[in-house]
Tab-separated table of C-alpha atoms in Angstrom:
chain	number	residue	atom	x	y	z
H	148	UNK	CA	94.099	116.581	113.916
H	149	UNK	CA	92.611	119.104	116.288
H	150	UNK	CA	94.564	122.281	115.831
H	151	UNK	CA	94.013	123.470	119.439
H	152	UNK	CA	95.376	120.311	121.110
H	153	UNK	CA	98.882	119.743	122.381
H	154	UNK	CA	101.009	117.147	120.619
H	155	UNK	CA	104.272	115.673	121.839
H	156	UNK	CA	107.049	115.166	119.293
H	157	UNK	CA	107.888	111.457	119.172
H	158	UNK	CA	111.581	112.199	118.605
H	159	UNK	CA	112.319	114.825	121.258
H	160	UNK	CA	109.219	114.812	123.495
H	161	UNK	CA	108.514	118.541	123.223
H	162	UNK	CA	104.870	119.569	123.677
H	163	UNK	CA	103.653	121.817	120.872
H	164	UNK	CA	100.516	123.018	119.173
H	165	UNK	CA	100.225	122.123	115.493
H	166	UNK	CA	99.327	125.220	113.434
H	167	UNK	CA	96.999	125.249	110.463
H	168	UNK	CA	98.802	123.359	107.698
H	169	UNK	CA	97.947	124.094	104.033
H	170	UNK	CA	97.073	121.167	101.732
H	171	UNK	CA	100.244	119.341	100.805
H	172	UNK	CA	102.215	121.135	103.522
H	173	UNK	CA	103.788	119.819	106.692
H	174	UNK	CA	104.505	120.929	110.241
H	175	UNK	CA	107.910	120.330	111.770
H	176	UNK	CA	109.051	120.217	115.351
H	177	UNK	CA	110.657	123.528	116.293
H	178	UNK	CA	113.294	121.777	118.382
H	179	UNK	CA	114.472	118.625	116.569
H	180	UNK	CA	113.134	119.334	113.060
H	181	UNK	CA	111.155	116.097	112.836
H	182	UNK	CA	107.961	116.059	110.761
H	183	UNK	CA	104.970	116.042	113.100
H	184	UNK	CA	102.096	116.356	110.658
H	185	UNK	CA	101.420	116.377	106.925
H	186	UNK	CA	98.202	117.634	105.390
H	187	UNK	CA	97.437	115.083	102.693
H	188	UNK	CA	94.435	116.207	100.586
H	189	UNK	CA	91.563	113.695	100.204
H	190	UNK	CA	93.635	111.186	102.151
H	191	UNK	CA	90.999	108.524	102.865
H	192	UNK	CA	89.614	108.231	99.334
H	193	UNK	CA	93.020	108.244	97.666
H	194	UNK	CA	94.448	105.692	100.072
H	195	UNK	CA	91.397	103.437	99.713
H	196	UNK	CA	91.640	103.463	95.906
H	197	UNK	CA	95.360	102.686	96.021
H	198	UNK	CA	94.789	99.947	98.598
H	199	UNK	CA	92.221	98.184	96.405
H	200	UNK	CA	94.570	98.421	93.421
H	201	UNK	CA	97.415	97.132	95.588
H	202	UNK	CA	95.417	94.094	96.725
H	203	UNK	CA	94.607	93.163	93.112
H	204	UNK	CA	98.274	93.509	92.134
H	205	UNK	CA	99.333	91.549	95.223
H	206	UNK	CA	97.138	88.596	94.247
H	207	UNK	CA	98.489	88.640	90.673
H	208	UNK	CA	102.103	88.969	91.841
H	209	UNK	CA	101.735	85.918	94.092
H	210	UNK	CA	99.733	83.761	91.663
H	211	UNK	CA	102.117	83.462	88.707
H	212	UNK	CA	105.872	82.964	88.158
H	213	UNK	CA	107.863	86.180	88.026
H	214	UNK	CA	111.068	84.701	86.555
H	215	UNK	CA	112.003	81.665	84.438
H	216	UNK	CA	115.497	80.131	84.267
H	217	UNK	CA	116.532	78.182	81.137
H	218	UNK	CA	119.859	76.346	80.722
H	219	UNK	CA	120.766	73.701	78.087
H	220	UNK	CA	117.163	72.893	77.337
H	221	UNK	CA	116.096	72.622	80.966
H	222	UNK	CA	114.312	75.292	82.926
H	223	UNK	CA	112.603	76.262	86.147
H	224	UNK	CA	110.146	78.925	87.232
H	225	UNK	CA	109.797	80.721	90.532
H	226	UNK	CA	106.986	82.496	92.351
H	227	UNK	CA	107.345	84.648	95.449
H	228	UNK	CA	106.686	81.680	97.738
H	229	UNK	CA	108.991	79.218	95.936
H	230	UNK	CA	112.189	80.466	97.549
H	231	UNK	CA	110.623	80.374	101.006
H	232	UNK	CA	109.571	76.751	100.541
H	233	UNK	CA	112.962	75.712	99.162
H	234	UNK	CA	114.835	77.396	102.004
H	235	UNK	CA	112.587	75.714	104.571
H	236	UNK	CA	113.012	72.281	102.993
H	237	UNK	CA	116.802	72.775	102.972
H	238	UNK	CA	116.758	73.456	106.714
H	239	UNK	CA	117.295	77.218	106.422
H	240	UNK	CA	114.068	77.977	108.243
H	241	UNK	CA	115.284	81.224	109.920
H	242	UNK	CA	115.869	82.848	106.523
H	243	UNK	CA	112.650	81.349	105.175
H	244	UNK	CA	110.649	82.849	108.046
H	245	UNK	CA	112.145	86.332	107.633
H	246	UNK	CA	111.693	86.341	103.841
H	247	UNK	CA	108.113	85.059	104.144
H	248	UNK	CA	107.223	87.773	106.636
H	249	UNK	CA	108.963	90.727	104.961
H	250	UNK	CA	108.164	89.989	101.310
H	251	UNK	CA	104.699	88.413	101.510
H	252	UNK	CA	102.957	88.504	104.894
H	253	UNK	CA	103.778	92.070	105.987
H	254	UNK	CA	102.806	93.765	102.669
H	255	UNK	CA	99.726	91.567	102.277
H	256	UNK	CA	98.525	92.124	105.844
H	257	UNK	CA	99.197	95.834	105.555
H	258	UNK	CA	96.981	96.102	102.478
H	259	UNK	CA	94.240	93.875	103.936
H	260	UNK	CA	94.141	95.726	107.262
H	261	UNK	CA	94.153	99.098	105.499
H	262	UNK	CA	91.116	98.029	103.479
H	263	UNK	CA	89.276	96.893	106.617
H	264	UNK	CA	90.094	100.186	108.356
H	265	UNK	CA	89.395	102.579	105.483
H	266	UNK	CA	86.040	101.195	104.309
H	267	UNK	CA	84.208	101.975	107.600
H	268	UNK	CA	85.871	105.393	107.812
H	269	UNK	CA	84.715	106.374	104.332
H	270	UNK	CA	81.213	105.300	105.396
H	271	UNK	CA	81.487	107.458	108.557
H	272	UNK	CA	81.403	104.432	110.839
H	273	UNK	CA	83.687	103.635	113.759
H	274	UNK	CA	83.679	99.952	114.784
H	275	UNK	CA	85.362	99.252	118.152
H	276	UNK	CA	88.107	97.108	116.619
H	277	UNK	CA	89.302	99.789	114.198
H	278	UNK	CA	91.954	101.447	116.465
H	279	UNK	CA	93.605	98.088	117.175
H	280	UNK	CA	93.779	97.146	113.493
H	281	UNK	CA	95.183	100.545	112.547
H	282	UNK	CA	97.877	100.142	115.196
H	283	UNK	CA	98.901	96.923	113.444
H	284	UNK	CA	98.998	98.706	110.092
H	285	UNK	CA	101.513	101.210	111.450
H	286	UNK	CA	103.552	98.401	113.037
H	287	UNK	CA	103.817	96.462	109.762
H	288	UNK	CA	104.967	99.407	107.612
H	289	UNK	CA	108.756	99.143	108.258
H	290	UNK	CA	108.706	95.350	107.783
H	291	UNK	CA	107.178	95.347	104.313
H	292	UNK	CA	110.163	95.237	101.952
H	293	UNK	CA	108.878	94.578	98.454
H	294	UNK	CA	110.942	97.474	97.077
H	295	UNK	CA	114.089	95.903	98.540
H	296	UNK	CA	112.979	92.548	97.111
H	297	UNK	CA	112.802	94.141	93.658
H	298	UNK	CA	116.429	95.263	93.939
H	299	UNK	CA	117.265	91.691	94.926
H	300	UNK	CA	115.604	90.437	91.730
H	301	UNK	CA	117.694	92.835	89.647
H	302	UNK	CA	120.932	91.681	91.293
H	303	UNK	CA	119.976	87.996	90.900
H	304	UNK	CA	119.238	88.457	87.185
H	305	UNK	CA	122.614	90.120	86.652
H	306	UNK	CA	124.385	87.268	88.462
H	307	UNK	CA	122.689	84.686	86.230
H	308	UNK	CA	122.953	86.572	82.930
H	309	UNK	CA	126.195	84.797	81.877
H	310	UNK	CA	124.997	81.368	83.009
H	311	UNK	CA	121.616	80.969	81.319
H	312	UNK	CA	118.582	82.711	79.851
H	313	UNK	CA	116.314	84.630	82.239
H	314	UNK	CA	112.745	85.253	81.097
H	315	UNK	CA	110.513	87.683	83.034
H	316	UNK	CA	107.077	86.364	83.963
H	317	UNK	CA	103.713	88.087	84.065
H	318	UNK	CA	103.755	88.637	87.814
H	319	UNK	CA	107.054	90.538	87.633
H	320	UNK	CA	105.253	93.472	86.041
H	321	UNK	CA	102.512	93.238	88.675
H	322	UNK	CA	105.213	93.230	91.340
H	323	UNK	CA	106.810	96.404	89.950
H	324	UNK	CA	103.430	98.130	89.816
H	325	UNK	CA	102.637	96.926	93.349
H	326	UNK	CA	105.797	98.555	94.713
H	327	UNK	CA	104.770	101.957	93.325
H	328	UNK	CA	101.165	101.548	94.486
H	329	UNK	CA	102.284	100.640	98.022
H	330	UNK	CA	104.585	103.663	98.148
H	331	UNK	CA	101.791	105.905	96.881
H	332	UNK	CA	99.322	104.512	99.443
H	333	UNK	CA	101.746	105.164	102.295
H	334	UNK	CA	102.372	108.696	100.998
H	335	UNK	CA	98.617	109.398	100.692
H	336	UNK	CA	97.660	108.053	104.127
H	337	UNK	CA	97.199	110.649	106.861
H	338	UNK	CA	97.351	108.742	110.169
H	339	UNK	CA	96.441	111.873	112.123
H	340	UNK	CA	93.178	112.083	110.186
H	341	UNK	CA	92.374	108.460	111.030
H	342	UNK	CA	93.100	108.950	114.735
H	343	UNK	CA	91.053	112.152	114.818
H	344	UNK	CA	87.996	110.089	113.839
H	345	UNK	CA	88.436	107.700	116.783
H	346	UNK	CA	86.394	108.722	119.843
H	347	UNK	CA	88.306	109.077	123.112
H	348	UNK	CA	87.069	106.755	125.854
H	349	UNK	CA	86.082	108.473	129.081
H	350	UNK	CA	85.519	112.123	129.855
H	351	UNK	CA	88.289	114.560	129.027
H	352	UNK	CA	89.013	117.280	131.538
H	353	UNK	CA	89.915	120.835	130.595
H	354	UNK	CA	92.654	121.316	127.953
H	355	UNK	CA	96.130	120.335	129.097
H	356	UNK	CA	98.420	123.178	130.106
H	357	UNK	CA	102.219	123.337	130.094
H	358	UNK	CA	103.736	122.174	133.355
H	359	UNK	CA	100.982	119.676	134.152
H	360	UNK	CA	101.805	116.003	134.567
H	361	UNK	CA	101.146	114.312	131.245
H	362	UNK	CA	102.026	111.268	129.195
H	363	UNK	CA	101.894	110.933	125.403
H	364	UNK	CA	100.969	107.904	123.321
H	365	UNK	CA	103.723	106.616	121.012
H	366	UNK	CA	101.125	105.354	118.503
H	367	UNK	CA	98.358	107.941	118.092
H	368	UNK	CA	100.283	110.845	119.728
H	369	UNK	CA	97.450	111.681	122.140
H	370	UNK	CA	98.625	113.644	125.188
H	371	UNK	CA	96.665	112.956	128.391
H	372	UNK	CA	96.952	113.320	132.118
H	373	UNK	CA	97.605	110.014	133.915
H	374	UNK	CA	94.201	110.370	135.588
H	375	UNK	CA	92.517	110.377	132.147
H	376	UNK	CA	94.223	107.191	130.929
H	377	UNK	CA	92.571	103.782	130.981
H	378	UNK	CA	93.652	101.436	133.766
H	379	UNK	CA	94.879	97.899	133.023
H	380	UNK	CA	96.135	96.698	136.381
H	381	UNK	CA	99.213	98.802	137.081
H	382	UNK	CA	99.564	99.834	133.455
H	383	UNK	CA	98.092	102.905	131.806
H	384	UNK	CA	96.523	102.625	128.352
H	385	UNK	CA	95.753	105.290	125.800
H	386	UNK	CA	92.024	106.191	125.904
H	387	UNK	CA	92.019	106.485	122.095
H	388	UNK	CA	94.069	103.602	120.642
H	389	UNK	CA	94.384	101.493	123.871
H	390	UNK	CA	98.163	101.103	123.466
H	391	UNK	CA	100.203	100.916	126.685
H	392	UNK	CA	101.421	104.368	127.733
H	393	UNK	CA	105.052	104.990	128.679
H	394	UNK	CA	106.868	108.236	129.394
H	395	UNK	CA	109.853	106.625	127.676
H	396	UNK	CA	110.271	103.238	126.007
H	397	UNK	CA	110.747	100.672	128.796
H	398	UNK	CA	114.399	99.724	129.384
H	399	UNK	CA	115.323	101.379	126.109
H	400	UNK	CA	119.086	101.491	126.676
H	401	UNK	CA	119.331	97.948	128.028
H	402	UNK	CA	117.288	96.423	125.234
H	403	UNK	CA	119.128	98.395	122.547
H	404	UNK	CA	122.534	97.392	123.934
H	405	UNK	CA	121.503	93.718	124.079
H	406	UNK	CA	120.276	93.712	120.482
H	407	UNK	CA	123.279	95.706	119.313
H	408	UNK	CA	125.808	93.360	120.935
H	409	UNK	CA	124.038	90.384	119.373
H	410	UNK	CA	124.206	92.109	115.975
H	411	UNK	CA	127.931	92.815	116.398
H	412	UNK	CA	128.576	89.152	117.227
H	413	UNK	CA	126.729	88.140	114.034
H	414	UNK	CA	128.360	90.774	111.796
H	415	UNK	CA	131.794	89.125	111.564
H	416	UNK	CA	130.635	85.614	110.549
H	417	UNK	CA	128.090	87.224	108.213
H	418	UNK	CA	130.951	88.759	106.233
H	419	UNK	CA	133.509	85.974	106.593
H	420	UNK	CA	131.406	82.851	106.008
H	421	UNK	CA	129.923	82.016	102.584
H	422	UNK	CA	126.342	83.139	102.113
H	423	UNK	CA	125.674	80.703	99.238
H	424	UNK	CA	127.245	77.953	97.155
H	425	UNK	CA	126.727	77.803	93.389
H	426	UNK	CA	126.949	74.552	91.399
H	427	UNK	CA	127.361	74.846	87.627
H	428	UNK	CA	128.123	71.882	85.340
H	429	UNK	CA	129.229	69.802	88.329
H	430	UNK	CA	131.594	72.432	89.756
H	431	UNK	CA	130.779	74.158	93.044
H	432	UNK	CA	131.865	77.564	94.278
H	433	UNK	CA	131.105	79.318	97.559
H	434	UNK	CA	130.488	83.067	97.626
H	435	UNK	CA	130.791	85.554	100.452
H	436	UNK	CA	129.395	89.068	100.294
H	437	UNK	CA	132.833	90.421	99.374
H	438	UNK	CA	133.313	87.877	96.591
H	439	UNK	CA	129.911	88.813	95.174
H	440	UNK	CA	130.971	92.449	95.006
H	441	UNK	CA	134.303	91.428	93.394
H	442	UNK	CA	132.439	89.334	90.802
H	443	UNK	CA	130.369	92.318	89.693
H	444	UNK	CA	133.408	94.588	89.560
H	445	UNK	CA	135.328	92.043	87.453
H	446	UNK	CA	132.435	91.934	84.987
H	447	UNK	CA	132.190	95.728	84.746
H	448	UNK	CA	128.926	95.972	86.682
H	449	UNK	CA	130.196	98.616	89.088
H	450	UNK	CA	126.782	100.289	89.706
H	451	UNK	CA	125.335	97.048	91.083
H	452	UNK	CA	128.595	96.289	92.889
H	453	UNK	CA	128.289	99.679	94.564
H	454	UNK	CA	124.675	98.968	95.542
H	455	UNK	CA	125.589	95.629	97.125
H	456	UNK	CA	128.657	97.055	98.868
H	457	UNK	CA	126.663	99.934	100.345
H	458	UNK	CA	123.594	97.873	101.285
H	459	UNK	CA	125.317	94.736	102.567
H	460	UNK	CA	128.655	95.908	103.978
H	461	UNK	CA	128.667	99.660	104.551
H	462	UNK	CA	125.086	100.164	105.802
H	463	UNK	CA	125.146	97.434	108.517
H	464	UNK	CA	128.487	98.734	109.794
H	465	UNK	CA	127.207	102.326	109.706
H	466	UNK	CA	124.094	101.343	111.675
H	467	UNK	CA	126.196	99.626	114.335
H	468	UNK	CA	128.545	102.608	114.692
H	469	UNK	CA	125.726	105.179	114.848
H	470	UNK	CA	123.770	103.207	117.440
H	471	UNK	CA	126.889	102.747	119.584
H	472	UNK	CA	127.562	106.493	119.381
H	473	UNK	CA	123.975	107.358	120.342
H	474	UNK	CA	123.926	104.925	123.255
H	475	UNK	CA	127.247	106.109	124.658
H	476	UNK	CA	126.314	109.787	124.290
H	477	UNK	CA	123.013	109.231	126.108
H	478	UNK	CA	124.641	107.289	128.933
H	479	UNK	CA	127.233	110.046	129.333
H	480	UNK	CA	124.328	112.538	129.453
H	481	UNK	CA	125.909	114.538	126.684
H	482	UNK	CA	124.155	117.727	125.585
H	483	UNK	CA	126.305	117.962	122.442
H	484	UNK	CA	124.344	118.727	119.257
H	485	UNK	CA	121.100	116.890	120.107
H	486	UNK	CA	119.458	117.955	116.834
H	487	UNK	CA	122.257	116.372	114.782
H	488	UNK	CA	122.156	113.192	116.878
H	489	UNK	CA	118.411	112.959	116.294
H	490	UNK	CA	119.074	113.200	112.559
H	491	UNK	CA	121.529	110.308	112.864
H	492	UNK	CA	118.780	108.278	114.483
H	493	UNK	CA	116.484	109.026	111.542
H	494	UNK	CA	119.222	107.837	109.174
H	495	UNK	CA	119.437	104.504	111.009
H	496	UNK	CA	115.664	104.035	110.844
H	497	UNK	CA	115.580	104.858	107.126
H	498	UNK	CA	118.463	102.767	105.807
H	499	UNK	CA	118.106	99.689	107.997
H	500	UNK	CA	115.769	97.697	105.762
H	501	UNK	CA	117.922	97.994	102.606
H	502	UNK	CA	120.494	95.577	103.978
H	503	UNK	CA	118.030	92.771	103.183
H	504	UNK	CA	119.070	92.900	99.503
H	505	UNK	CA	121.607	90.058	99.764
H	506	UNK	CA	119.160	87.871	101.695
H	507	UNK	CA	116.630	88.278	98.896
H	508	UNK	CA	119.284	87.568	96.245
H	509	UNK	CA	120.076	84.248	97.909
H	510	UNK	CA	116.370	83.415	98.186
H	511	UNK	CA	115.705	84.137	94.503
H	512	UNK	CA	118.738	82.170	93.315
H	513	UNK	CA	117.839	79.180	95.488
H	514	UNK	CA	114.325	79.172	94.019
H	515	UNK	CA	115.354	79.787	90.438
H	516	UNK	CA	118.449	77.625	89.971
H	517	UNK	CA	117.250	74.074	90.724
H	518	UNK	CA	118.757	71.798	88.065
H	519	UNK	CA	120.779	69.395	90.201
H	520	UNK	CA	124.441	69.012	89.195
H	521	UNK	CA	123.791	71.027	86.054
H	522	UNK	CA	123.041	74.168	88.058
H	523	UNK	CA	121.889	74.765	91.621
H	524	UNK	CA	122.257	77.271	94.449
H	525	UNK	CA	122.177	76.599	98.183
H	526	UNK	CA	122.096	79.035	101.087
H	527	UNK	CA	125.033	78.780	103.485
H	528	UNK	CA	125.568	79.668	107.147
H	529	UNK	CA	126.734	83.196	106.365
H	530	UNK	CA	123.281	84.059	105.010
H	531	UNK	CA	121.681	83.174	108.357
H	532	UNK	CA	124.144	85.375	110.261
H	533	UNK	CA	123.652	88.216	107.794
H	534	UNK	CA	119.860	87.956	108.057
H	535	UNK	CA	120.239	88.077	111.844
H	536	UNK	CA	122.342	91.259	111.597
H	537	UNK	CA	119.648	93.008	109.551
H	538	UNK	CA	116.787	92.010	111.867
H	539	UNK	CA	118.718	92.721	115.079
H	540	UNK	CA	119.822	96.196	113.968
H	541	UNK	CA	116.271	97.071	112.926
H	542	UNK	CA	114.956	95.927	116.310
H	543	UNK	CA	117.744	97.835	118.060
H	544	UNK	CA	116.784	101.056	116.251
H	545	UNK	CA	113.135	100.496	117.187
H	546	UNK	CA	114.081	99.904	120.843
H	547	UNK	CA	116.107	103.099	121.128
H	548	UNK	CA	114.132	106.085	122.377
H	549	UNK	CA	115.446	109.286	120.699
H	550	UNK	CA	113.783	111.392	123.401
H	551	UNK	CA	116.582	110.243	125.725
H	552	UNK	CA	118.938	112.418	123.665
H	553	UNK	CA	116.986	115.489	124.732
H	554	UNK	CA	116.503	114.395	128.339
H	555	UNK	CA	120.181	115.194	128.935
H	556	UNK	CA	119.431	118.840	128.155
H	557	UNK	CA	116.632	118.910	130.724
H	558	UNK	CA	118.954	117.392	133.291
H	559	UNK	CA	121.460	120.090	132.361
H	560	UNK	CA	119.269	122.892	133.750
H	561	UNK	CA	118.001	124.410	130.564
H	562	UNK	CA	114.448	124.896	131.770
H	563	UNK	CA	114.170	128.438	130.458
H	564	UNK	CA	115.004	127.380	126.950
H	565	UNK	CA	112.497	124.505	127.134
H	566	UNK	CA	109.727	126.867	128.192
H	567	UNK	CA	110.464	129.136	125.246
H	568	UNK	CA	110.195	126.135	122.922
H	569	UNK	CA	106.983	124.983	124.559
H	570	UNK	CA	105.306	128.341	124.058
H	571	UNK	CA	106.152	128.411	120.358
H	572	UNK	CA	104.233	126.814	117.520
H	573	UNK	CA	105.459	123.986	115.353
H	574	UNK	CA	106.932	125.497	112.191
H	575	UNK	CA	105.841	124.609	108.682
H	576	UNK	CA	108.075	124.912	105.608
């Protein structure tokens, strides 16, 4: 990242200059406290090595069974794709599509695209398609949920421990290693370094000054004058990554409200209707999320019961309440504690994906327990509603523009304070 260029904070919109950041350090926004830049040493080489290792582990994890289920001399095995196929064949295609995308396609595409992007960069080459592919890498990051899938495996094994024997397969160990490698690759990647290598299309005028009309890119964080942006009909595009430029996310409040209302409508049936039915020795039993938590508590497994309660009941409700609070406060143009409200938004973005645990538990059980009347598991309507709640709340959080929180301050005649912030440097811990 060029240290003399202005950068707009993606969470509050404040223009700042990033100071020199020591290796391993970070620069934070002086207004909202959000992290604007991290200096990751040897980022490209480390990320490339981890990406190659991740691709090898990904192939192994998807090529062999990761769990085996044995009951009264009969057994089944499951791979990552088995549950998706079984759900689709049973008519539960919405769950199958979400599980396929979040547990297989998104992580796999992320690793493949990273490899395609990093190899030319390490060779000091810049093909024209690289910015577009790197944009897709950043888009896929929140949808890759292999770490959440691993928690789902743990919960599924505990549920089946009293019913039959569970034998871990070879790919389970590859899956565990893949989760750590993916996390390490994301931690090692410096997106600012990648974008700094991309040439800017068109001639840049003199450096941007405070007070000039400008628009910032939500993807690569480039700040440009409207006259310097690329023209695509009536739309402006970033001259570096070619993403469409917006001063604020289009129709942010309307889209967030629509997604949030849909999630609220799905939340009640998701918790009231059964999410799966279990058949064992000819007897069937339907389980809701609450009954699953009660089962674990009755068997003394309170740590896992707490995990499921927090991830599947408390977190979705917390996301709904926080988003409602943020939307109402923005529409009322409240200037109350904008920094704290921005932190609430970060909480919603961070915890949203972990609600997928119960969806993965159902998927694993459906794939693993397939012994007819002896033992079988089927997904029920509640699982579809619950899956919808998770996806809708994630999309709602992505649609909300946190910069709207700070716009109320600007409308409240605090120009002097804004100018003092704009003249200051981004702080580093």
